[in-house]
Amino acid sequence: MGYILLVTIVVMITVFSLLFLSFQRKQTRSAVFLNEENYDLKAITMADIDRMQDGSGFEMYLYRLLMELGYTGVYKTLGSRDFGADVVFTDGEGVRNVVQAKRYHVDNPVGISAVQEVFSCMRYYKAKRAIVIATAKFTEPCETLAGINHVKLLDRTDLINVIEAFRRDDIVVVRDIIEAEPRMILESWSEANSGVLHEVRKDYKAEKYMKKVMEK
């Protein structure tokens, strides 16, 4: 009886040890998979991107993705002096695009500054199109400013569609998503040519303060 109990304990210890080593190897592979640059791009999922340590890993993923999609003139900018663009590429129509990558938590929407930054750097990079690719949604003001300035926004849902299409080798679908026209917010012809300025939301506290200053 004692012998059987001893054997059972040894077997259980061996099984738990093997399971623990397997888990450790899996964790190590996952860390290497996310941090090294020579991972299999088609193996990357949205969950892998969410686990990346910082935004630089996401930028490198997009850089490699655009290269794999066959685009030309693809390069990654220097992180400290990118002027608002993380990746630059030339699309199928021969038009240069600037891309800003935003790896945000799924519950943290991307704000208006993303559009301001990527739009303002277009002239510096001699680009005609601007794209923001994010791992989250965009705020309403961000979408409005993007629509007015023809900046393309690819949110988490778009990114998941890109990843899944790329993983099944559907390159045409991926390129169609990336190169699709941005959502535009256009004025009517009469509004665009009218000399009347749009009503601007005013800071009435500032006006009240200036009125007091001017009265002195």
XYZ file of C-alpha atoms in Angstrom:
216
model
C 0.000 0.000 0.000
C 2.816 2.349 0.936
C 4.634 1.549 -2.298
C 1.567 2.380 -4.407
C 1.105 5.675 -2.561
C 4.760 6.584 -3.129
C 4.519 5.814 -6.834
C 1.331 7.895 -7.104
C 3.014 10.868 -5.438
C 6.047 10.601 -7.727
C 3.817 10.452 -10.818
C 1.818 13.481 -9.688
C 4.976 15.482 -8.998
C 6.342 14.550 -12.429
C 3.113 15.558 -14.191
C 2.919 18.919 -12.392
C 6.591 19.572 -13.148
C 6.046 18.922 -16.860
C 2.987 21.166 -16.918
C 4.909 23.942 -15.177
C 7.846 23.673 -17.610
C 5.434 23.711 -20.561
C 3.774 26.865 -19.218
C 7.172 28.514 -18.700
C 8.258 27.706 -22.245
C 4.984 29.095 -23.600
C 5.453 32.321 -21.662
C 9.051 32.620 -22.868
C 8.026 32.035 -26.481
C 5.301 34.652 -26.126
C 7.758 37.231 -24.764
C 10.266 36.536 -27.541
C 7.473 36.508 -30.101
C 6.413 40.018 -29.127
C 9.789 41.625 -28.516
C 11.941 40.274 -31.340
C 11.648 41.660 -34.857
C 11.984 38.332 -36.688
C 8.659 36.805 -35.600
C 6.227 35.318 -38.090
C 4.031 38.244 -39.090
C 1.120 36.001 -40.066
C 1.087 34.515 -36.566
C 0.334 37.894 -34.954
C -3.186 38.396 -33.615
C -4.956 41.349 -32.026
C -4.319 39.755 -28.631
C -0.570 39.751 -29.361
C -0.632 43.446 -30.198
C -2.541 44.157 -26.973
C 0.255 42.408 -25.060
C 3.061 44.420 -26.638
C 5.075 46.334 -24.064
C 4.781 49.730 -25.768
C 3.800 51.520 -28.947
C 7.139 50.900 -30.683
C 6.261 47.224 -31.160
C 3.001 48.216 -32.860
C 4.853 50.665 -35.104
C 7.281 47.925 -36.130
C 4.365 45.568 -36.838
C 2.719 48.121 -39.152
C 6.052 48.861 -40.831
C 6.588 45.171 -41.579
C 2.947 44.730 -42.626
C 3.143 47.523 -45.207
C 6.346 46.007 -46.569
C 4.713 42.556 -46.817
C 1.735 44.086 -48.637
C 4.064 45.106 -51.456
C 3.951 48.869 -50.993
C 6.931 50.935 -52.108
C 8.764 53.750 -50.344
C 8.017 52.209 -46.952
C 10.108 53.435 -44.042
C 9.808 53.858 -40.313
C 10.592 57.288 -38.888
C 12.869 58.037 -35.961
C 10.844 57.922 -32.754
C 12.305 61.081 -31.220
C 11.835 63.279 -34.303
C 8.966 61.856 -36.294
C 7.006 65.145 -36.519
C 3.765 63.176 -36.172
C 4.333 60.218 -38.527
C 5.477 56.756 -37.430
C 5.521 55.098 -40.852
C 5.560 56.463 -44.408
C 4.602 54.522 -47.549
C 3.536 55.000 -51.152
C 0.204 53.375 -52.032
C -0.934 51.609 -55.185
C -1.819 54.906 -56.878
C 1.682 56.267 -56.315
C 0.548 58.599 -53.526
C 2.675 59.019 -50.414
C 0.894 58.373 -47.098
C 1.903 59.240 -43.554
C 0.732 56.894 -40.805
C 0.461 57.494 -37.097
C 0.157 54.363 -34.941
C -1.775 54.544 -31.672
C -1.580 51.478 -29.425
C -4.129 52.402 -26.782
C -6.056 50.258 -24.327
C -9.349 49.115 -25.784
C -11.273 51.280 -23.272
C -9.164 54.398 -23.955
C -10.364 56.126 -27.158
C -7.914 58.081 -29.294
C -8.376 61.829 -29.089
C -8.183 64.782 -31.428
C -4.403 65.284 -31.096
C -3.754 62.218 -33.274
C -5.419 63.906 -36.250
C -3.737 67.245 -35.545
C -0.290 65.654 -35.444
C -0.541 63.440 -38.514
C -2.248 66.129 -40.610
C 0.318 68.775 -39.681
C 3.261 66.591 -40.740
C 1.995 65.907 -44.271
C 3.873 68.811 -45.852
C 7.082 67.875 -44.062
C 6.982 64.377 -45.577
C 5.560 65.637 -48.898
C 2.591 63.328 -48.431
C -0.920 63.744 -49.823
C -2.745 61.344 -47.511
C -2.742 60.810 -43.761
C -3.881 57.779 -41.766
C -4.263 57.059 -38.054
C -4.301 53.343 -37.186
C -5.390 52.581 -33.628
C -6.018 49.625 -31.345
C -9.024 51.443 -29.846
C -11.952 53.578 -30.979
C -11.795 57.314 -31.729
C -13.543 60.110 -29.875
C -16.315 61.999 -31.653
C -14.261 65.242 -31.926
C -11.406 63.194 -33.395
C -13.711 61.702 -36.031
C -15.143 65.150 -36.844
C -11.746 66.792 -37.342
C -10.564 63.805 -39.392
C -13.655 64.027 -41.603
C -13.185 67.723 -42.288
C -9.458 67.317 -43.089
C -9.836 64.027 -45.015
C -7.646 62.092 -42.580
C -8.365 58.362 -42.696
C -9.105 56.657 -39.377
C -8.689 52.901 -38.931
C -10.005 51.851 -35.524
C -9.785 48.554 -33.638
C -12.466 46.877 -35.755
C -10.701 47.915 -38.975
C -7.375 46.705 -37.590
C -8.849 43.312 -36.664
C -10.215 43.004 -40.215
C -6.762 43.860 -41.588
C -5.037 41.303 -39.362
C -7.499 38.508 -40.143
C -7.381 39.148 -43.905
C -3.585 39.208 -43.866
C -3.422 35.959 -41.888
C -5.496 34.229 -44.577
C -3.335 35.758 -47.363
C -6.135 37.990 -48.672
C -3.802 40.847 -49.595
C -6.356 42.539 -51.869
C -8.804 42.973 -48.978
C -6.077 44.380 -46.713
C -4.978 46.913 -49.309
C -8.594 47.880 -50.013
C -9.129 48.652 -46.318
C -5.946 50.702 -46.092
C -6.448 52.576 -49.367
C -10.198 53.210 -49.063
C -11.230 56.849 -49.124
C -11.579 58.473 -45.691
C -14.937 59.473 -44.283
C -15.441 63.054 -45.395
C -17.472 65.837 -43.849
C -18.168 68.294 -46.642
C -19.812 71.675 -46.624
C -22.425 72.501 -49.207
C -21.247 74.580 -52.179
C -23.067 77.674 -50.865
C -21.506 77.277 -47.408
C -18.007 76.773 -48.802
C -18.252 79.968 -50.896
C -20.066 82.066 -48.329
C -18.256 84.991 -46.759
C -20.046 84.359 -43.479
C -17.830 82.728 -40.871
C -19.004 79.698 -38.937
C -20.246 80.230 -35.415
C -17.404 79.414 -33.052
C -17.916 78.110 -29.535
C -16.638 80.945 -27.401
C -14.928 80.985 -24.026
C -17.245 83.466 -22.302
C -15.126 83.501 -19.143
C -12.201 84.762 -21.206
C -14.404 87.415 -22.824
C -15.683 88.532 -19.429
C -12.133 88.748 -18.131
C -10.963 90.820 -21.117
C -13.960 93.129 -20.775
C -12.971 93.861 -17.170
C -9.351 94.459 -18.207
C -10.350 96.806 -21.023
C -12.613 98.821 -18.697
C -9.726 99.699 -16.378
